[in-house]
XYZ file of C-alpha atoms in Angstrom:
98
model
C 5.911 6.608 30.572
C 2.233 6.352 29.807
C 0.782 3.203 28.246
C 0.164 5.057 24.971
C 3.795 6.107 24.700
C 4.919 2.609 25.632
C 2.739 1.102 22.905
C 4.095 3.402 20.196
C 7.706 3.021 21.253
C 7.401 -0.760 21.497
C 5.758 -0.925 18.047
C 8.606 1.119 16.598
C 11.239 -0.995 18.345
C 9.593 -4.228 17.173
C 9.731 -2.977 13.596
C 13.357 -1.980 14.061
C 14.205 -5.372 15.538
C 12.434 -7.141 12.694
C 14.396 -5.069 10.206
C 17.684 -5.763 11.962
C 17.314 -9.475 12.695
C 15.036 -10.833 9.957
C 16.876 -10.269 6.703
C 15.523 -13.203 4.721
C 13.281 -11.496 2.172
C 12.999 -7.993 0.761
C 9.239 -7.988 1.359
C 9.669 -8.599 5.091
C 12.142 -5.710 5.289
C 9.673 -3.431 3.513
C 6.883 -4.462 5.875
C 9.067 -3.693 8.894
C 9.808 -0.241 7.470
C 6.100 0.374 6.936
C 5.329 -0.674 10.495
C 7.932 1.726 11.811
C 6.583 4.611 9.745
C 2.979 3.915 10.732
C 3.875 3.850 14.419
C 5.649 7.186 13.955
C 2.584 8.563 12.176
C 0.214 7.534 14.963
C 2.593 8.823 17.649
C 2.944 12.167 15.880
C -0.827 12.424 15.462
C -1.485 11.696 19.127
C 1.228 14.148 20.134
C -0.340 16.986 18.130
C -3.773 16.176 19.562
C -2.466 16.143 23.127
C -0.703 19.479 22.729
C -3.589 21.106 20.814
C -1.018 22.445 18.374
C -2.999 23.393 15.286
C 0.029 24.912 13.552
C 1.800 21.531 13.736
C -1.165 19.464 12.551
C 0.137 19.151 8.985
C 3.220 17.159 10.068
C 1.442 13.768 10.345
C 0.087 14.182 6.821
C 3.550 14.974 5.483
C 4.917 11.869 7.219
C 2.088 9.769 5.773
C 2.872 11.118 2.302
C 6.535 10.182 2.667
C 5.463 6.760 3.896
C 3.331 6.215 0.796
C 6.204 7.311 -1.452
C 8.549 4.940 0.346
C 6.093 2.078 -0.047
C 5.638 2.659 -3.768
C 9.396 2.905 -4.353
C 9.945 -0.247 -2.306
C 7.332 -2.216 -4.222
C 8.793 -1.043 -7.535
C 12.207 -2.221 -6.334
C 10.701 -5.530 -5.222
C 9.110 -6.112 -8.631
C 12.300 -5.154 -10.461
C 14.445 -7.509 -8.391
C 11.925 -10.337 -8.660
C 11.947 -9.977 -12.448
C 15.711 -9.825 -12.819
C 16.820 -12.294 -10.126
C 13.718 -14.487 -9.894
C 13.448 -14.174 -6.111
C 13.287 -11.598 -3.346
C 15.731 -13.342 -1.024
C 18.326 -10.860 0.157
C 21.051 -13.516 0.481
C 20.980 -14.306 -3.244
C 21.718 -10.751 -4.403
C 25.164 -9.863 -5.633
C 25.545 -6.097 -5.409
C 28.730 -6.049 -7.485
C 27.051 -7.611 -10.505
C 24.529 -5.728 -12.672
């Protein structure tokens, strides 16, 4: 495994570990998801550059677009929950109550 591949895989795994083990706030979960998607974007970009695959060069832009959509939906959800519940702590949410 090259150092570049190790860096991208470790960045993705750190984001995954932060998402799995740090469930205190909704904002921290959203930041972990963004870190995972950005590491995937950079890895996909480097992979297309290494292979000189020009027909596959649109894939990183599609992933970046999905990442932006996910971020905007997550922030809208964060604002909605902060307005209704008063906090973004995941422990204080009751999913059975509207």
